[in-house]
Amino acid sequence: MQTNFTLEQLADPHVAESEKILRRCVHCGFCTATCPTYVTLGNELDSPRGRIYLIKDMLENGRPADEEVVTHIDRCLSCLACVTTCPSGVDYMHLVDHARIHIEKTYRRPLMDRLIRGLLAAVLPYPARFRAAVVFAKLGRPFVPILKRVPALKPLGAMLDLAPASIARPSDAATPGTRAPQAERRGRVAILSGCAQPVLDPGINEATLRLLSRLGIEVVVPEGEGCCGALVHHMGREEPALDFARRNVDVWIREIDNGGLDAIIITASGCGTTIKDYGHMLRLDPAYAEKAAKVSALAKDITEYLSVLDLPKLEPKRLNVAYHSACSMQHGQKITLAPKNLLKVAGFTVRDPAEGHLCCGSAGTYNILQPEISGQLKARKVRNIEATKPDVIATGNIGCITQIATGTAIPILHTVELLDWAYGGPQPQKLSAR
Amino acid sequence: MTLIPHTETDAAYVIRNAAAQGTRLSLCGGNSRVGFGNPVEGAEAMSSRGLSGIVDYEPAEMVMTARAGTPVAEIEAALAANRQMMAFEPMDHRGIMGTSGEPTIGGVFAANVSGPRRFVAGAARDSLLGIRFVNGQGQVIRAGGRVMKNVTGLDLVKLLAGSHGTLGFLTEVTFRVLPVPQSIETIVISGLDDAAAARAMASALSLPVEVSGAAHLPQTVKGRFVGGALPEGEATVLRLEGLAASVAVRAEKLAAVMKAFGPVSRLGQDKSVTLWREIRDVHPYADGTQKPLWRVSVAPSIGHQLVAALRLEAGVDAFYDWQGGLIWMRMEADPEAELLRRYIKALGGGHATLMRASEQVRAVTPAFEPQPDAVAALSARVKQKLDPAGIFSPGKMAGAL
Amino acid sequence: MSEAIEFLPPRPAVLSRRTAIIADLTDLLPAECVIHEARELVPFETDAFISYRRLPLAVVLPKTTAQVAAVMKYCHRYGVPVVPRGAGTSLSGGAIPQEDAIVLGLSKMSRILEVDYANRTATVQAGVTNLNISEAVGVDGFFYAPDPSSQLACTIGGNIGMNSGGAHCLKYGVTTNNLLGVKMVLVDGTVVDLGGKHLDSAGYDLLGLVCGSEGQLGIVTEATVRLIAKPEGARPVLFGFETSEEAGACVTDIIGSGVIPVAIEFMDKPAIEICEAFAHAGYPLDVGALLIVEVEGSEAEMEATLASVVEIARRHGVKTVRESQSAAEAALIWKGRKSAFGATGRIADYICMDGTVPLGKLSYVLKKTSEITDSFGLRVANVFHAGDGNMHPLILFNANDPEDAAKAEAAGNEILKLCVDAGGCLTGEHGVGIEKRDLMRHQYSDADLAQQMAVRSAFDEGWILNPSKVFPLDGRPAA
């Protein structure tokens, strides 16, 4: 579509990029149909096309962000269903990233909002702080009903709701070091431990380590890696996000230089989407552009990597698995068939819930910052999943696991936990507890 | 005396004069539906039969243009020569009306005639692509065109179809035609009561076998079809059409499912053609009487409830043409218009049209289902825009229409 | 932004009451249903015909028929123009507002109210998308037949407004043939039901008149549509030809032979490349034109139909014949076709024409179309419903170059006139909207148009419903 930017505006590489993205949009409106917030709220302002238009108007006029624009951009889950749908190839992800950075730079949020966002940014990406917060959350839980009644405090209530009731047992899955494979060595990979996942569910990476080890893959947990940066990136906090990215790039480049890596394995698709975007995020940083691109090229979701290892076909089991594809998996990384095929080969019966393209409402910190919309999406997702009458739900993202688990009694596991079990690992605790 | 213009220009002239003088005109084609609609006082008849002949027929494009007064027989013969047909199977009203006029193609569209393929292939309105007509001011108006897809402007074509000559004088019609199906077969399920038949039909119509006709013929009428050749018991009949190989396969499938409802038999090509023509033309009630005859359109699933409810209170005989979307009802004596229309409303809505009755009955019974006030008012305003002087059979369809 | 087509001048009496109108609307509707902040109005300034844009006075998104009625009653009383909007996917600018108008969006009315298999009907709110209906009844073996390419997003209300078609209407007809009833709010707020689960009308076919009336006769809030049992199987087949002329002639012969496939879609070389780049459907890239012919029914029926079609195609020198081998492949073939317009956005801006021509004129019109675009120095991609002659030349241009944009518009007008002159019409399924309004006189006489406008006035004497659209601004009846 037509754009109106001055040459001066276009000198800013962010604006220049956004202009290119906007030019591709033909305003056909297809994206509205698969957008979870449009489907829920029925207002074009809460749809990709509406947001694209709001962003266009804001950027063209060189305006600081205002309350209205912020409201509608904040409601975006960044699920990227629109990117999958868009026939024109509009790169909505980088457009909304730019808009969020612009908001963060030009808009002063209300006090409570600032505090909560600051709290999330200061705690979530750091496992030790997050672990402490979870302990603290237990104490705060009795206050949830009160918090939920005060609009500005609703996010706090949501946060406490989501915190796990018990603290995960300590695990050494995140301890730095190299794990030699149990079988003949076929490859060497690094694994991302991440920030929130080891606190919420260390079993995922434990299962990954066991499975890879049995398959002859040497796995290194590199010293010094940390949060991928997605959490702050989605809040528009560009510099902290880039710092996280640079730190991880350094760590992985070090591993590539010492011993080489076939892949960087990620077991949370939310992180995977961001790490695969490092090359883009750091494209303007001459010191990092090349290294970041290299890292992005090596980043692989665990199911993506397992797919090339040719796992043997197993006898069918009598277990119905509803596969929930995380948005970051299906829309962010376009990985749609690999996890389901792996499960099928491993003998599970895989069921596809209706409206699989719709987000569960987790979306990073979205379930904390937008609890109402998130709750509606969760209910819808759970309804669709339960309609397939599954014994277990499988997915590839810790955010979805946490979110969906609070809405259903059906156990929800990471795909890799089921695969580890099928290929000789222990039965996942969530299943044995039944 | 009937006015019979031979050119469109003449027709426009006549109408302009009539409008200026306030002369009422009763527009018609071949008069095969004379006696239908509310009686109109003091109107001079004006027929389109002077405007006759096929103007253009492109079999390869499946489109025909004909002057409004062209006899239907002529159209059908021309189509048949190219193995084509009007997919909406226009019924011939002469049997039930006891008339002898020559049906015209303009009349078919003016009355939006349809047949047992109504649900799948539409009524006349659905095949009508374009028209020329003279409005009540004597202006020649063109609407629609000759292509199948056309959303250019307001669809006056639909409005004129089924307006029974109360909005304009059709002079030319362009319509879509389709190839005649290679093969026809009928599945007959015997011995079902009305309610069971409704269930059987709903089941058949939800199968992927493309049923193109579905009717239920209770005992009272069954013997009147195909010279009494239908098997013992009530007959629920389902028509399949298409390529011979395909019809055979579909018939097997349909018969297999229908067995659960009752004994299944089949009718081949010739008998099927006869049967469906007789259903189309409401053969059992082409009885030479003036017993009130209703054409009732309701949601298929409530049809038997309507008939059952009426039977408790009135002398009624009925059969169901479901893919035509109709119940045909012949009343023994009183038309029971109020009762019938009250039940239709109570059962979820629809409409009953009095096709035939004695003059005394017609004089006091609205032929068309009375409309809710807002719709009636809207229709009257529409009529006023096409026929400002109110000369085209005022009152034929309802109060002002 | 183009300026060639004028909108009605805003009514000063409305503009001057803006604040009061917004306050009144806020009283009539819940807060989240009224949008009036300047910045929030911007995204509603256009639809999928983005060459034209106008900011509305306000946007209302009612949730119930009663709320729609309240808004209409109010707007009628104060003479405030109302522009209805479904999903805003119109390619003719049907939902583009004007400065003194309220946009009345049906996007919050998106519930399927009832599915009735015994009567084969679905009753839905106007904001339900076309595809939602088929998805809701698909598991039970039914579907809703009209399938405009935008069916993923476009609403049933919008479909009724434009009498939308689609690829499969060759067999199943367009919206008007599949619509059984509507609940509609008249201009003064009166609510009427036209039609229902039964067939045909007790009086004038007002339902037929409303379908395709582009939001000028009332606001449809609910619709009852016909459901059809899904065929046993369906199979799209790709036929590649050297030239567009060969493909066009083949279409004419297929229809002429009496074999009627469910759909015959045409793509020329540029269109094939655009669609393949998005959908990876396996369209042959070494041909000059492609037909997608879909047959359906039982295996026996599909084979028989296909055999006749293949034979006809061979007579026209078909180069490639490829049957889809699986449901997934068939879905990809259709995904590519249905995304054609949007996918064009990858290479250029475009405007999409919608003229329909008699089948015998297909090849001629295709040839003339490229001559016209050539003469303007523009590129064109053709992708359309060939079986019913409904052409969609996509004229490619650069929207940031005003001269280029003006040329595209001029070329489009020439092409549409060509379609009319060939015995066809201006628009087969997208509607007149704002785009083709000033070409109406090319197709209709003054008397024809006056008659249509008079009938329109019977519904809306003050012309407040979508008033800038469909009918040329001069020659309208005096209010």
Tab-separated table of C-alpha atoms in Angstrom, chain B residues 103-314:
chain	number	residue	atom	x	y	z
B	103	PRO	CA	-47.839	-20.914	-21.237
B	104	THR	CA	-45.288	-18.263	-22.166
B	105	ILE	CA	-41.719	-17.876	-21.021
B	106	GLY	CA	-42.486	-14.414	-19.685
B	107	GLY	CA	-45.257	-15.879	-17.582
B	108	VAL	CA	-42.905	-18.487	-16.178
B	109	PHE	CA	-40.601	-15.780	-14.902
B	110	ALA	CA	-43.319	-13.354	-13.858
B	111	ALA	CA	-44.719	-16.080	-11.629
B	112	ASN	CA	-41.280	-17.356	-10.569
B	113	VAL	CA	-42.350	-20.880	-11.377
B	114	SER	CA	-40.283	-23.762	-10.109
B	115	GLY	CA	-40.302	-27.525	-9.758
B	116	PRO	CA	-38.930	-30.433	-7.746
B	117	ARG	CA	-35.340	-29.320	-8.295
B	118	ARG	CA	-36.050	-26.058	-6.445
B	119	PHE	CA	-33.734	-26.613	-3.492
B	120	VAL	CA	-30.767	-27.673	-5.599
B	121	ALA	CA	-31.206	-25.725	-8.827
B	122	GLY	CA	-33.344	-22.814	-7.682
B	123	ALA	CA	-36.586	-21.367	-8.985
B	124	ALA	CA	-37.082	-19.382	-12.174
B	125	ARG	CA	-35.580	-16.362	-10.414
B	126	ASP	CA	-32.282	-18.173	-9.995
B	127	SER	CA	-31.893	-18.838	-13.712
B	128	LEU	CA	-33.053	-15.426	-14.864
B	129	LEU	CA	-30.045	-13.338	-15.886
B	130	GLY	CA	-31.570	-10.316	-17.529
B	131	ILE	CA	-34.858	-8.740	-18.506
B	132	ARG	CA	-36.388	-5.945	-20.487
B	133	PHE	CA	-39.670	-4.617	-19.238
B	134	VAL	CA	-41.950	-1.636	-19.480
B	135	ASN	CA	-42.589	0.047	-16.161
B	136	GLY	CA	-45.787	1.736	-15.103
B	137	GLN	CA	-44.733	5.002	-16.692
B	138	GLY	CA	-44.284	3.382	-20.069
B	139	GLN	CA	-40.499	3.454	-19.947
B	140	VAL	CA	-38.500	0.565	-21.309
B	141	ILE	CA	-36.102	-0.649	-18.622
B	142	ARG	CA	-33.273	-3.084	-18.959
B	143	ALA	CA	-31.988	-4.929	-15.910
B	144	GLY	CA	-29.339	-7.592	-15.437
B	145	GLY	CA	-27.588	-8.892	-18.504
B	146	ARG	CA	-26.656	-12.133	-20.186
B	147	VAL	CA	-23.785	-13.311	-18.007
B	148	MET	CA	-24.158	-15.596	-15.063
B	149	LYS	CA	-22.349	-13.413	-12.579
B	150	ASN	CA	-23.498	-9.854	-12.447
B	151	VAL	CA	-23.800	-7.617	-9.417
B	152	THR	CA	-23.905	-4.353	-11.291
B	153	GLY	CA	-26.544	-2.258	-9.560
B	154	LEU	CA	-29.770	-3.240	-7.855
B	155	ASP	CA	-31.116	-6.659	-8.794
B	156	LEU	CA	-34.416	-5.600	-10.361
B	157	VAL	CA	-34.413	-8.958	-12.126
B	158	LYS	CA	-35.211	-10.729	-8.860
B	159	LEU	CA	-37.811	-8.150	-8.001
B	160	LEU	CA	-39.695	-8.584	-11.251
B	161	ALA	CA	-39.499	-12.375	-11.042
B	162	GLY	CA	-42.509	-13.450	-9.051
B	163	SER	CA	-44.213	-10.062	-9.187
B	164	HIS	CA	-47.047	-11.567	-11.230
B	165	GLY	CA	-47.323	-8.659	-13.590
B	166	THR	CA	-47.864	-6.073	-10.873
B	167	LEU	CA	-44.568	-4.189	-11.325
B	168	GLY	CA	-43.888	-4.186	-15.033
B	169	PHE	CA	-44.635	-5.721	-18.382
B	170	LEU	CA	-41.873	-8.149	-19.303
B	171	THR	CA	-40.889	-7.936	-22.949
B	172	GLU	CA	-37.729	-10.002	-23.073
B	173	VAL	CA	-35.973	-12.478	-20.789
B	174	THR	CA	-32.443	-13.874	-20.798
B	175	PHE	CA	-31.868	-16.995	-18.796
B	176	ARG	CA	-29.385	-19.694	-18.061
B	177	VAL	CA	-29.915	-23.248	-19.243
B	178	LEU	CA	-28.182	-26.502	-18.351
B	179	PRO	CA	-27.447	-29.821	-20.030
B	180	VAL	CA	-30.119	-32.501	-19.656
B	181	PRO	CA	-28.813	-35.175	-17.285
B	182	GLN	CA	-27.740	-38.278	-19.135
B	183	SER	CA	-29.538	-40.618	-16.786
B	184	ILE	CA	-32.327	-40.519	-14.202
B	185	GLU	CA	-33.282	-43.029	-11.586
B	186	THR	CA	-35.717	-42.967	-8.673
B	187	ILE	CA	-35.389	-44.737	-5.355
B	188	VAL	CA	-38.795	-45.557	-3.848
B	189	ILE	CA	-39.209	-46.298	-0.149
B	190	SER	CA	-42.604	-47.763	0.573
B	191	GLY	CA	-44.955	-47.693	3.501
B	192	LEU	CA	-43.662	-44.735	5.490
B	193	ASP	CA	-46.020	-42.432	7.315
B	194	ASP	CA	-45.520	-38.691	6.873
B	195	ALA	CA	-43.239	-38.301	9.884
B	196	ALA	CA	-41.063	-41.278	9.005
B	197	ALA	CA	-40.868	-40.029	5.436
B	198	ALA	CA	-39.640	-36.651	6.657
B	199	ARG	CA	-36.890	-38.404	8.602
B	200	ALA	CA	-35.960	-40.587	5.644
B	201	MET	CA	-35.753	-37.587	3.366
B	202	ALA	CA	-33.646	-35.583	5.793
B	203	SER	CA	-31.289	-38.516	5.988
B	204	ALA	CA	-31.146	-38.940	2.200
B	205	LEU	CA	-30.538	-35.284	1.578
B	206	SER	CA	-27.609	-35.210	3.950
B	207	LEU	CA	-25.800	-37.947	2.019
B	208	PRO	CA	-23.215	-37.063	-0.621
B	209	VAL	CA	-25.327	-38.567	-3.418
B	210	GLU	CA	-26.841	-35.381	-4.836
B	211	VAL	CA	-30.534	-36.157	-4.580
B	212	SER	CA	-32.191	-33.835	-7.102
B	213	GLY	CA	-35.787	-34.478	-6.154
B	214	ALA	CA	-37.492	-35.717	-3.016
B	215	ALA	CA	-41.201	-36.178	-2.521
B	216	HIS	CA	-43.564	-38.055	-0.280
B	217	LEU	CA	-46.788	-39.329	-1.788
B	218	PRO	CA	-49.283	-40.525	0.836
B	219	GLN	CA	-51.823	-43.259	0.088
B	220	THR	CA	-54.501	-40.831	-1.053
B	221	VAL	CA	-52.486	-39.587	-3.993
B	222	LYS	CA	-49.977	-42.297	-4.700
B	223	GLY	CA	-52.202	-44.209	-7.099
B	224	ARG	CA	-52.501	-41.166	-9.336
B	225	PHE	CA	-48.819	-41.281	-10.263
B	226	VAL	CA	-47.224	-43.194	-13.136
B	227	GLY	CA	-50.506	-44.841	-13.922
B	228	GLY	CA	-50.607	-46.549	-10.533
B	229	ALA	CA	-47.267	-48.270	-11.080
B	230	LEU	CA	-45.745	-47.382	-7.701
B	231	PRO	CA	-45.431	-50.284	-5.233
B	232	GLU	CA	-47.767	-51.018	-2.331
B	233	GLY	CA	-47.984	-48.453	0.472
B	234	GLU	CA	-47.144	-44.776	0.684
B	235	ALA	CA	-44.283	-43.801	-1.625
B	236	THR	CA	-41.308	-41.737	-0.592
B	237	VAL	CA	-39.407	-40.998	-3.785
B	238	LEU	CA	-35.874	-39.750	-4.302
B	239	ARG	CA	-34.457	-38.772	-7.658
B	240	LEU	CA	-30.858	-39.166	-8.808
B	241	GLU	CA	-29.564	-37.647	-12.033
B	242	GLY	CA	-26.286	-37.384	-13.892
B	243	LEU	CA	-23.840	-39.548	-15.782
B	244	ALA	CA	-25.152	-43.101	-16.018
B	245	ALA	CA	-22.185	-44.662	-14.259
B	246	SER	CA	-22.399	-42.200	-11.455
B	247	VAL	CA	-26.156	-42.535	-10.999
B	248	ALA	CA	-25.767	-46.293	-10.694
B	249	VAL	CA	-23.162	-45.947	-7.956
B	250	ARG	CA	-25.125	-43.317	-6.070
B	251	ALA	CA	-28.348	-45.292	-6.342
B	252	GLU	CA	-26.656	-48.278	-4.699
B	253	LYS	CA	-25.445	-46.133	-1.836
B	254	LEU	CA	-28.723	-44.385	-1.326
B	255	ALA	CA	-30.723	-47.598	-1.466
B	256	ALA	CA	-28.422	-49.170	1.095
B	257	VAL	CA	-29.057	-46.382	3.579
B	258	MET	CA	-32.780	-46.106	2.849
B	259	LYS	CA	-33.351	-49.804	3.566
B	260	ALA	CA	-33.272	-48.943	7.226
B	261	PHE	CA	-36.474	-46.943	6.753
B	262	GLY	CA	-38.544	-49.357	4.698
B	263	PRO	CA	-38.709	-51.557	1.602
B	264	VAL	CA	-36.765	-49.990	-1.259
B	265	SER	CA	-37.472	-50.356	-4.965
B	266	ARG	CA	-36.338	-48.435	-8.011
B	267	LEU	CA	-37.803	-46.744	-11.047
B	268	GLY	CA	-35.816	-46.534	-14.253
B	269	GLN	CA	-35.419	-43.686	-16.695
B	270	ASP	CA	-38.832	-43.523	-18.404
B	271	LYS	CA	-40.984	-44.014	-15.356
B	272	SER	CA	-38.837	-41.552	-13.473
B	273	VAL	CA	-39.325	-38.907	-16.115
B	274	THR	CA	-43.077	-39.400	-15.925
B	275	LEU	CA	-43.188	-39.501	-12.135
B	276	TRP	CA	-41.286	-36.274	-11.652
B	277	ARG	CA	-43.236	-34.468	-14.319
B	278	GLU	CA	-46.424	-35.499	-12.546
B	279	ILE	CA	-45.057	-34.357	-9.204
B	280	ARG	CA	-43.997	-31.084	-10.804
B	281	ASP	CA	-47.440	-30.535	-12.282
B	282	VAL	CA	-49.275	-31.630	-9.103
B	283	HIS	CA	-50.986	-34.321	-11.084
B	284	PRO	CA	-53.298	-35.704	-8.348
B	285	TYR	CA	-54.976	-32.336	-7.927
B	286	ALA	CA	-55.350	-31.713	-11.652
B	287	ASP	CA	-58.775	-33.033	-10.964
B	288	GLY	CA	-61.039	-30.686	-12.840
B	289	THR	CA	-62.533	-29.390	-9.580
B	290	GLN	CA	-62.449	-26.000	-7.946
B	291	LYS	CA	-61.625	-27.412	-4.547
B	292	PRO	CA	-59.304	-24.944	-2.814
B	293	LEU	CA	-55.689	-25.816	-3.619
B	294	TRP	CA	-52.831	-24.473	-1.541
B	295	ARG	CA	-49.173	-24.233	-2.372
B	296	VAL	CA	-47.496	-24.169	1.025
B	297	SER	CA	-43.864	-23.323	1.607
B	298	VAL	CA	-42.493	-24.157	5.053
B	299	ALA	CA	-39.298	-25.584	6.501
B	300	PRO	CA	-39.266	-29.238	5.396
B	301	SER	CA	-39.017	-30.702	8.882
B	302	ILE	CA	-42.313	-29.225	10.050
B	303	GLY	CA	-44.393	-30.102	6.991
B	304	HIS	CA	-45.913	-33.279	8.367
B	305	GLN	CA	-46.697	-31.564	11.679
B	306	LEU	CA	-48.582	-28.877	9.807
B	307	VAL	CA	-50.586	-31.385	7.836
B	308	ALA	CA	-51.274	-33.520	10.921
B	309	ALA	CA	-52.495	-30.495	12.856
B	310	LEU	CA	-54.804	-29.427	10.040
B	311	ARG	CA	-56.236	-32.904	9.589
B	312	LEU	CA	-57.654	-32.749	13.081
B	313	GLU	CA	-59.733	-29.746	12.174
B	314	ALA	CA	-60.355	-29.761	8.435
